[in-house]
Coordinates of C-alpha atoms in Angstrom, one line a residue:
Chain A
M1 CA 109.6 120.2 -77.2
S2 CA 108.7 118.4 -80.5
Q3 CA 111.3 115.4 -80.8
S4 CA 110.0 114.6 -84.4
G5 CA 110.5 116.8 -87.6
G6 CA 108.4 120.3 -87.8
V7 CA 105.0 121.3 -88.3
L8 CA 105.0 120.3 -91.8
S9 CA 106.2 116.6 -91.8
D10 CA 104.1 116.0 -88.7
A11 CA 100.5 117.1 -90.6
V12 CA 102.2 115.1 -93.8
L13 CA 102.1 111.8 -91.4
V14 CA 98.9 112.3 -89.8
A15 CA 97.2 112.8 -93.2
R16 CA 98.8 109.8 -94.6
K17 CA 97.6 108.0 -91.8
D18 CA 94.4 109.0 -92.0
L19 CA 93.9 108.3 -95.8
L20 CA 95.4 105.3 -95.3
L21 CA 92.7 104.2 -93.0
E22 CA 90.0 105.2 -95.1
R23 CA 91.2 103.5 -98.2
R24 CA 91.7 100.2 -95.9
A25 CA 88.0 100.9 -93.9
K26 CA 86.6 102.0 -97.0
I27 CA 83.5 104.3 -94.8
G28 CA 83.9 107.3 -97.1
I29 CA 83.4 105.4 -100.3
G30 CA 81.0 102.4 -98.6
Q31 CA 78.7 104.8 -96.4
V32 CA 79.3 108.3 -96.8
L33 CA 79.2 108.9 -100.5
P34 CA 75.8 106.8 -100.7
F35 CA 74.3 108.6 -98.3
A36 CA 75.4 112.0 -100.6
I37 CA 73.8 110.3 -103.2
L38 CA 70.6 109.5 -101.0
V39 CA 70.5 112.7 -100.0
L40 CA 70.4 114.1 -104.1
L41 CA 67.8 111.4 -104.7
L42 CA 65.8 112.6 -101.5
F43 CA 65.9 116.0 -102.4
A44 CA 64.5 115.0 -106.0
F45 CA 61.7 113.1 -104.6
A46 CA 60.5 116.1 -102.4
L47 CA 61.2 118.8 -104.9
D48 CA 59.4 117.2 -108.0
P49 CA 61.9 116.9 -110.9
D50 CA 59.8 118.5 -113.8
R51 CA 59.3 121.6 -112.1
G52 CA 62.4 122.7 -112.5
I53 CA 63.0 123.3 -108.8
L54 CA 65.7 120.7 -109.1
K55 CA 67.9 123.1 -111.9
L56 CA 67.2 126.3 -110.2
A57 CA 68.4 125.0 -106.7
T58 CA 71.4 122.9 -107.7
P59 CA 74.0 124.9 -106.2
G60 CA 72.3 125.0 -102.9
L61 CA 71.4 121.4 -102.7
F62 CA 74.8 120.3 -103.6
W63 CA 76.7 122.6 -100.9
V64 CA 73.8 121.6 -98.4
T65 CA 74.9 117.6 -99.5
V66 CA 78.3 118.2 -98.9
L67 CA 77.4 119.9 -95.4
F68 CA 75.8 116.8 -94.2
S69 CA 78.3 114.5 -95.5
A70 CA 81.2 116.3 -94.2
V71 CA 79.4 116.4 -90.5
L72 CA 79.3 112.3 -91.1
T73 CA 83.3 112.3 -92.3
L74 CA 84.1 114.3 -89.6
Q75 CA 82.3 112.3 -87.3
R76 CA 84.3 109.1 -88.4
S77 CA 87.7 111.0 -88.1
F78 CA 87.5 111.8 -85.1
A79 CA 85.7 108.6 -83.5
L80 CA 88.9 106.6 -84.7
E81 CA 91.3 109.3 -82.5
A82 CA 88.7 109.1 -79.5
E83 CA 88.7 105.5 -79.4
D84 CA 91.2 103.5 -77.0
G85 CA 92.7 106.8 -75.7
I86 CA 94.6 107.6 -79.0
L87 CA 93.9 111.3 -78.3
E88 CA 96.0 111.3 -75.2
A89 CA 98.5 108.7 -77.3
L90 CA 99.1 111.7 -80.4
R91 CA 99.3 114.2 -77.1
L92 CA 102.7 112.2 -75.7
S93 CA 104.1 111.6 -79.1
G94 CA 105.6 114.8 -79.2
M95 CA 104.0 115.8 -82.5
S96 CA 103.0 119.5 -82.8
P97 CA 99.3 119.9 -82.1
A98 CA 99.4 122.3 -85.0
G99 CA 100.7 119.6 -87.1
I100 CA 98.3 116.5 -85.9
Y101 CA 95.3 119.5 -86.6
L102 CA 96.8 120.7 -90.4
G103 CA 97.3 116.5 -91.1
K104 CA 93.6 116.2 -90.1
V105 CA 92.2 118.7 -92.4
T106 CA 94.8 117.8 -95.6
A107 CA 93.1 114.3 -95.1
L108 CA 89.7 115.5 -95.0
T109 CA 90.0 117.9 -97.7
I110 CA 90.9 115.4 -99.7
E111 CA 88.1 113.1 -98.7
L112 CA 85.7 116.0 -98.8
L113 CA 87.2 116.7 -102.7
L114 CA 87.0 113.4 -104.0
L115 CA 83.4 112.9 -102.3
E116 CA 82.3 116.7 -104.6
A117 CA 83.5 115.2 -107.3
V118 CA 81.4 112.1 -107.6
L119 CA 78.5 114.5 -106.6
V120 CA 78.9 116.7 -109.4
L121 CA 79.0 114.0 -112.2
G122 CA 75.6 112.8 -109.7
V123 CA 74.3 116.1 -110.2
A124 CA 74.7 116.7 -113.9
V125 CA 73.1 112.7 -114.5
L126 CA 70.4 113.6 -112.5
Y127 CA 69.7 117.2 -112.2
D128 CA 70.7 117.6 -115.5
T129 CA 73.4 120.5 -115.1
K130 CA 75.7 121.6 -117.0
F131 CA 78.6 123.3 -115.6
L132 CA 80.6 126.4 -117.2
G133 CA 83.4 128.6 -115.8
I134 CA 85.3 125.6 -114.7
P135 CA 88.5 127.7 -112.9
L136 CA 86.1 129.4 -110.5
L137 CA 84.1 126.5 -109.7
F138 CA 87.1 124.1 -109.2
A139 CA 88.3 127.3 -106.9
I140 CA 85.3 127.7 -105.1
A141 CA 85.0 124.0 -104.3
L142 CA 88.9 123.9 -103.1
L143 CA 88.6 127.0 -101.0
A144 CA 85.1 126.2 -99.4
T145 CA 86.3 122.6 -98.9
L146 CA 89.2 123.9 -97.0
G147 CA 86.7 126.0 -94.5
I148 CA 84.7 123.2 -94.0
A149 CA 87.7 120.9 -93.0
G150 CA 89.6 123.6 -90.9
A151 CA 86.6 124.9 -89.3
G152 CA 85.2 121.3 -89.0
A153 CA 88.3 119.5 -87.4
V154 CA 88.4 122.2 -84.7
Y155 CA 84.8 121.0 -83.9
G156 CA 85.1 117.3 -84.5
A157 CA 87.9 117.0 -82.0
L158 CA 86.4 119.1 -79.4
A159 CA 83.1 117.0 -79.6
A160 CA 85.0 113.4 -80.3
R161 CA 85.3 112.8 -76.5
L162 CA 81.4 113.3 -75.6
R163 CA 78.9 110.9 -75.3
S164 CA 76.4 113.5 -77.2
R165 CA 79.2 114.4 -80.2
E166 CA 76.5 112.8 -82.9
T167 CA 74.0 115.5 -81.8
L168 CA 75.7 118.5 -80.7
L169 CA 78.5 118.4 -83.8
P170 CA 76.1 119.7 -86.2
L171 CA 74.5 121.8 -83.9
L172 CA 78.0 123.5 -82.8
L173 CA 79.3 123.1 -86.5
L174 CA 76.4 123.8 -89.3
P175 CA 75.5 127.2 -87.9
L176 CA 79.4 127.9 -88.3
L177 CA 79.7 126.9 -92.1
A178 CA 76.3 129.2 -92.9
P179 CA 78.5 131.6 -94.6
V180 CA 80.1 128.9 -96.9
L181 CA 77.1 127.5 -97.8
I182 CA 76.0 131.0 -98.6
A183 CA 79.3 131.8 -100.3
A184 CA 79.9 128.1 -102.4
T185 CA 76.0 128.3 -103.5
R186 CA 75.9 132.1 -104.7
G187 CA 79.5 131.4 -106.4
C188 CA 78.3 127.8 -108.2
E189 CA 75.6 130.1 -109.4
V190 CA 77.6 132.5 -111.0
S191 CA 80.3 129.9 -112.8
L192 CA 76.4 128.0 -113.8
E193 CA 75.7 131.7 -115.1
R194 CA 72.6 132.4 -113.2
E195 CA 74.2 135.7 -111.2
A196 CA 75.3 138.5 -112.8
M197 CA 77.6 139.5 -109.9
S198 CA 81.7 138.2 -110.4
G199 CA 81.8 134.8 -108.4
W200 CA 85.5 135.9 -107.4
S201 CA 84.3 137.8 -104.7
W202 CA 82.7 135.2 -102.9
A203 CA 85.9 132.7 -104.2
A204 CA 87.9 135.5 -101.7
L205 CA 85.1 135.1 -99.3
L206 CA 85.7 131.4 -99.2
G207 CA 89.5 132.0 -99.3
I208 CA 89.4 134.3 -95.9
F209 CA 87.3 132.2 -94.0
A210 CA 89.3 129.0 -95.0
L211 CA 92.2 131.1 -94.1
V212 CA 91.0 132.4 -90.7
Y213 CA 90.2 128.7 -89.3
L214 CA 93.3 127.0 -90.4
T215 CA 95.1 130.1 -88.3
L216 CA 92.6 129.8 -85.4
G217 CA 92.3 125.9 -85.3
S218 CA 96.2 125.9 -85.6
F219 CA 96.8 128.2 -82.1
L220 CA 93.6 126.1 -80.6
F221 CA 94.6 122.3 -81.4
R222 CA 97.1 122.9 -78.4
P223 CA 94.7 123.5 -75.4
L224 CA 92.3 121.3 -77.2
L225 CA 94.2 118.1 -76.7
E226 CA 95.6 119.1 -73.7
D227 CA 92.6 119.9 -71.9
A228 CA 88.9 119.4 -73.6
Chain B
M1 CA 79.7 145.8 -47.5
T2 CA 82.8 146.4 -45.3
T3 CA 80.8 145.0 -42.3
T4 CA 80.4 141.8 -43.8
K5 CA 83.8 141.7 -45.0
I6 CA 85.0 142.2 -41.5
Q7 CA 82.4 139.6 -40.6
S8 CA 83.7 136.8 -43.3
A9 CA 87.4 137.9 -42.2
S10 CA 86.5 136.5 -38.7
T11 CA 84.6 133.7 -39.0
V12 CA 85.8 130.6 -40.5
S13 CA 83.2 129.9 -43.4
P14 CA 83.6 133.4 -45.6
A15 CA 81.3 132.1 -48.4
P16 CA 78.3 134.0 -49.6
T17 CA 75.1 133.1 -49.2
G18 CA 73.4 135.1 -51.5
T19 CA 74.1 137.0 -55.1
G20 CA 73.3 140.7 -54.2
S21 CA 75.3 143.2 -52.6
R22 CA 75.1 146.8 -51.9
G23 CA 76.6 147.8 -55.0
T24 CA 74.1 145.3 -57.1
K25 CA 71.3 146.9 -55.1
V26 CA 72.3 150.2 -56.3
L27 CA 73.0 149.0 -59.9
G28 CA 69.2 147.5 -60.1
G29 CA 68.0 150.6 -58.7
F30 CA 69.4 152.9 -61.4
A31 CA 68.2 150.1 -63.5
L32 CA 64.9 150.4 -62.8
V33 CA 64.7 153.7 -62.7
F34 CA 65.9 154.5 -66.3
L35 CA 63.0 151.5 -67.4
V36 CA 60.4 153.7 -66.0
I37 CA 61.5 156.7 -68.0
A38 CA 62.1 154.2 -70.8
V39 CA 58.7 153.5 -70.8
V40 CA 57.0 156.6 -70.0
Y41 CA 58.9 158.3 -73.0
G42 CA 59.0 155.3 -75.1
L43 CA 55.4 154.6 -74.8
F44 CA 53.8 157.6 -73.8
I45 CA 55.3 160.9 -74.3
S46 CA 57.4 161.0 -78.0
P47 CA 55.5 161.2 -80.9
P48 CA 55.2 158.9 -83.3
D49 CA 57.9 158.8 -86.2
A50 CA 57.6 160.5 -89.1
Q51 CA 58.2 157.9 -91.4
L52 CA 57.8 154.3 -89.2
G53 CA 54.8 156.0 -87.1
N54 CA 54.1 154.3 -83.7
T55 CA 56.2 151.0 -84.6
I56 CA 59.1 153.6 -83.5
R57 CA 58.1 152.2 -80.3
I58 CA 59.5 149.0 -80.6
I59 CA 62.7 150.4 -81.9
Y60 CA 63.5 151.3 -78.4
M61 CA 62.8 147.9 -77.0
H62 CA 65.0 146.5 -80.1
V63 CA 68.4 148.8 -80.1
P64 CA 68.6 148.2 -76.6
T65 CA 68.5 144.5 -76.6
V66 CA 70.9 143.9 -79.6
M67 CA 73.1 146.4 -78.3
A68 CA 73.2 144.6 -74.6
A69 CA 73.6 141.0 -76.8
Y70 CA 76.6 142.0 -78.4
L71 CA 78.4 143.4 -75.1
A72 CA 77.5 140.5 -73.3
F73 CA 79.1 138.6 -76.6
I74 CA 82.2 140.6 -76.7
I75 CA 82.7 139.8 -73.0
T76 CA 82.4 135.8 -73.8
A77 CA 84.9 136.0 -76.1
V78 CA 87.5 138.5 -74.2
S79 CA 87.0 135.6 -71.3
S80 CA 87.4 132.8 -73.2
G81 CA 90.7 134.5 -74.2
M82 CA 91.7 135.3 -71.0
Y83 CA 90.5 132.1 -69.9
L84 CA 93.1 130.2 -72.3
W85 CA 95.9 132.6 -71.2
K86 CA 95.1 132.8 -67.3
R87 CA 93.0 129.7 -66.4
T88 CA 91.3 131.2 -63.5
E89 CA 87.9 129.8 -62.7
F90 CA 86.9 133.8 -62.7
W91 CA 87.1 134.4 -66.8
D92 CA 85.2 130.9 -67.2
L93 CA 82.4 132.1 -65.1
L94 CA 82.2 135.3 -66.5
G95 CA 82.5 134.0 -70.2
S96 CA 79.5 131.6 -69.5
S97 CA 77.3 134.1 -67.3
A98 CA 78.0 136.4 -70.6
A99 CA 76.8 133.8 -73.1
E100 CA 73.8 132.8 -71.0
I101 CA 73.0 136.7 -70.7
G102 CA 73.8 137.2 -74.3
V103 CA 71.6 134.6 -75.4
L104 CA 68.5 135.6 -73.8
F105 CA 68.9 139.3 -75.2
F106 CA 69.3 137.9 -78.3
A107 CA 66.8 135.7 -78.4
V108 CA 63.9 139.1 -77.4
T109 CA 65.9 141.1 -80.1
I110 CA 64.7 138.3 -82.6
V111 CA 61.3 138.3 -81.5
D112 CA 61.1 142.0 -81.2
G113 CA 62.9 142.0 -84.8
A114 CA 60.1 139.5 -86.0
L115 CA 57.2 142.2 -84.4
W116 CA 58.3 145.0 -86.0
G117 CA 58.8 143.3 -89.1
K118 CA 55.2 141.7 -88.8
V119 CA 53.8 145.2 -88.7
T120 CA 55.9 147.1 -91.0
W121 CA 56.8 144.3 -93.7
G122 CA 53.5 142.1 -92.7
V123 CA 55.5 139.3 -92.3
F124 CA 57.1 138.2 -89.1
W125 CA 60.2 136.8 -91.1
R126 CA 61.9 138.3 -94.0
W127 CA 65.8 137.2 -95.4
E128 CA 66.9 140.7 -94.3
P129 CA 70.9 140.7 -93.7
R130 CA 70.6 141.5 -89.8
L131 CA 67.9 139.3 -89.1
T132 CA 69.3 136.2 -91.0
T133 CA 72.6 136.8 -89.4
S134 CA 71.2 137.3 -85.6
A135 CA 69.3 133.7 -86.2
V136 CA 72.6 131.7 -87.0
L137 CA 74.5 133.6 -84.3
L138 CA 72.2 132.7 -81.7
I139 CA 72.1 129.2 -83.0
M140 CA 75.5 129.5 -82.4
Y141 CA 75.7 130.6 -78.9
I142 CA 73.2 127.8 -78.2
G143 CA 76.0 125.3 -78.9
Y144 CA 77.7 127.1 -76.5
L145 CA 75.2 126.9 -73.9
A146 CA 74.7 123.0 -74.3
V147 CA 78.0 122.0 -74.5
R148 CA 78.6 124.1 -71.0
A149 CA 75.4 122.4 -69.4
I150 CA 77.5 118.9 -70.3
P151 CA 78.6 117.5 -66.9
A152 CA 82.5 117.6 -67.0
D153 CA 85.6 118.3 -65.0
P154 CA 85.7 122.2 -64.4
R155 CA 89.2 122.2 -66.4
T156 CA 87.8 120.4 -69.5
R157 CA 84.3 122.1 -69.7
A158 CA 85.8 125.4 -69.4
T159 CA 88.4 124.7 -71.9
R160 CA 85.8 123.4 -74.8
C161 CA 83.7 126.9 -73.7
A162 CA 86.8 129.3 -74.2
I163 CA 87.4 127.4 -77.7
I164 CA 83.7 128.0 -78.9
G165 CA 83.6 131.2 -77.7
I166 CA 86.7 132.3 -79.5
V167 CA 85.7 130.4 -82.7
A168 CA 82.4 132.2 -82.5
I169 CA 83.2 135.8 -82.2
V170 CA 85.7 135.4 -84.8
N171 CA 82.7 134.1 -87.4
V172 CA 80.3 137.0 -86.6
P173 CA 82.0 139.6 -89.1
I174 CA 82.3 136.4 -92.2
V175 CA 78.6 135.7 -91.2
H176 CA 77.7 139.4 -91.0
K177 CA 79.7 139.9 -94.6
A178 CA 78.6 136.7 -96.6
V179 CA 74.7 137.4 -95.5
D180 CA 74.8 141.3 -96.8
W181 CA 76.5 139.9 -99.5
W182 CA 73.8 137.5 -100.2
R183 CA 70.8 139.4 -99.8
G184 CA 72.1 142.7 -101.0
L185 CA 71.9 141.4 -104.5
H186 CA 68.1 141.4 -103.7
Q187 CA 67.0 144.6 -101.6
G188 CA 68.5 147.6 -99.8
K189 CA 69.6 147.8 -95.9
T190 CA 66.5 148.6 -93.5
V191 CA 66.3 150.7 -91.1
L192 CA 65.8 148.6 -88.1
G193 CA 68.6 149.0 -85.6
T194 CA 69.9 152.1 -86.6
I195 CA 69.8 155.5 -84.9
D196 CA 67.8 158.1 -86.8
P197 CA 69.8 161.3 -87.2
E198 CA 67.0 163.2 -87.9
M199 CA 65.1 162.2 -84.6
G200 CA 63.3 164.9 -82.4
G201 CA 64.3 165.6 -79.2
T202 CA 61.5 163.6 -76.8
Q203 CA 62.5 160.3 -79.1
L204 CA 66.2 160.9 -78.8
F205 CA 65.7 161.0 -75.3
A206 CA 63.4 158.0 -74.7
M207 CA 66.3 156.3 -77.3
Y208 CA 69.0 157.1 -75.1
S209 CA 67.3 156.4 -71.7
S210 CA 66.2 152.8 -73.2
L211 CA 69.9 152.0 -74.3
I212 CA 71.2 153.1 -71.0
A213 CA 68.3 150.6 -69.0
G214 CA 68.8 148.3 -71.6
L215 CA 72.9 147.9 -70.9
L216 CA 72.2 148.6 -67.1
V217 CA 69.8 145.8 -66.7
C218 CA 72.5 143.3 -68.7
V219 CA 75.2 144.3 -66.7
W220 CA 73.1 144.1 -63.1
L221 CA 71.8 140.0 -64.9
L222 CA 75.6 139.5 -65.6
I223 CA 76.6 140.2 -62.1
H224 CA 74.1 137.8 -60.0
R225 CA 74.8 135.1 -62.9
F226 CA 78.1 135.4 -62.3
R227 CA 77.4 135.1 -58.8
A228 CA 75.4 132.2 -58.7
G229 CA 77.2 130.1 -60.9
F230 CA 79.9 131.2 -58.3
L231 CA 77.8 129.7 -55.7
A232 CA 77.0 126.8 -57.4
E233 CA 80.6 125.9 -58.2
R234 CA 81.2 125.8 -54.3
A235 CA 77.6 123.6 -53.6
S236 CA 79.1 121.1 -55.8
D237 CA 82.4 121.2 -53.7
L238 CA 80.4 121.1 -50.6
G239 CA 78.4 118.1 -52.1
L240 CA 81.6 116.3 -52.7
D241 CA 83.3 116.9 -49.1
Q242 CA 79.8 116.1 -47.8
A243 CA 79.5 112.7 -49.5
L244 CA 83.0 112.1 -48.7
E245 CA 82.7 113.0 -45.3
E246 CA 79.8 110.6 -45.4
R247 CA 81.2 107.8 -46.7
R248 CA 84.4 108.1 -44.0
L249 CA 81.7 108.1 -40.8
E250 CA 80.4 105.1 -42.7
S251 CA 83.6 102.7 -42.5
S252 CA 84.3 104.5 -38.6
P253 CA 81.1 104.9 -36.8
A254 CA 82.7 105.1 -33.4
T255 CA 85.1 108.4 -34.4
G256 CA 81.4 110.0 -35.1
E257 CA 80.2 109.6 -31.7
D258 CA 83.4 110.7 -30.3
A259 CA 83.8 114.0 -31.5

């Protein structure tokens, strides 16, 4: 049925389109990133920087900030598609739904990884965190972000056409991402040498999560585009 | 039941007017009998446990409610998959009815688990793996019901719900594993939610009768909820037909008088 290329070329096309839009509109850099840094500051106001709580809780605070920013990024990413019947146009374009899904996920992952890179610097400066175990940290960031984007794209597309999407998306998405928050936080604690347990088992759990949701999303995106 | 069938076949409108039938009455009767047995044995006849003391009586309620909730969520997941495959109203209604019943039983489970915690640990809440997992799952299914409550075209709404039903059930083992490891670093598992193999005769009887009672009540509620949902759909169809008919009559009042 698909007249254009395969799933992968569709994915590349959609991802490039999203990244181009982001480069031009600069919503991520202009709005989401300042919001994320603001959250880091708010945590500092709430938790008194002198008592050492910030330093102890850095991995958790970092990932909570990433989750909040991911909700905003997702809303932006799918609000683009929901306007002017673009989702219908995508459906009629002959592109494979799995390709569209993987393209959205790729663009989201790249945007969120860039955001995380800046946030890591923010945490290092604001919370005085020293980073160790860089390979593990990198693996955890990549796998967790893939999972967030993979699960998020399914619910982002589902909520996009609903009038109550702003309130509904966090309600649907955040409990789903609870295991990502747990695994990413604990894994980072290991890489910051706060926990003795091997961090790679957390990375493996994040990998399984990402794999499950990417597979599920690739299959569910067709009914999602056609009916939901 | 057979008489109503014959009647409905001969009359023009076969729509049922209630959610009860002989089958549900029998089922409800059984559920009631087992509930009474469970209450009598669980609260009065069975002795306190050697380790847990009288708090074991909360577990007689806790295990059935959590089992019923999981049964309901499994039904939701299977129905969601079947809906995406068959696209029939039956699977959509079954899935959403089961989700509602599941949320109800899960909320009860968390409340009785917290009560047990207050008596045993001195606090209502501990970040114990099962409690934490349950809390996350409950909120996930509340999200399902929130989407269900949004008015939409039936096919659209059913597809949305089916997707959430599938995604949610897939997440259950992942949440469980993550929370298990997370808390496993700090404390061992608790006895809450497990059936002790050393349990004595009347205790075991109380446990099993309450388990049967819980599952029967769950199925009974599910059937009624399903039928109520079915009737609600018919009523909304009827309302639409009626409104159309009224608009038609408004445009040509003479035809209404003639008939």
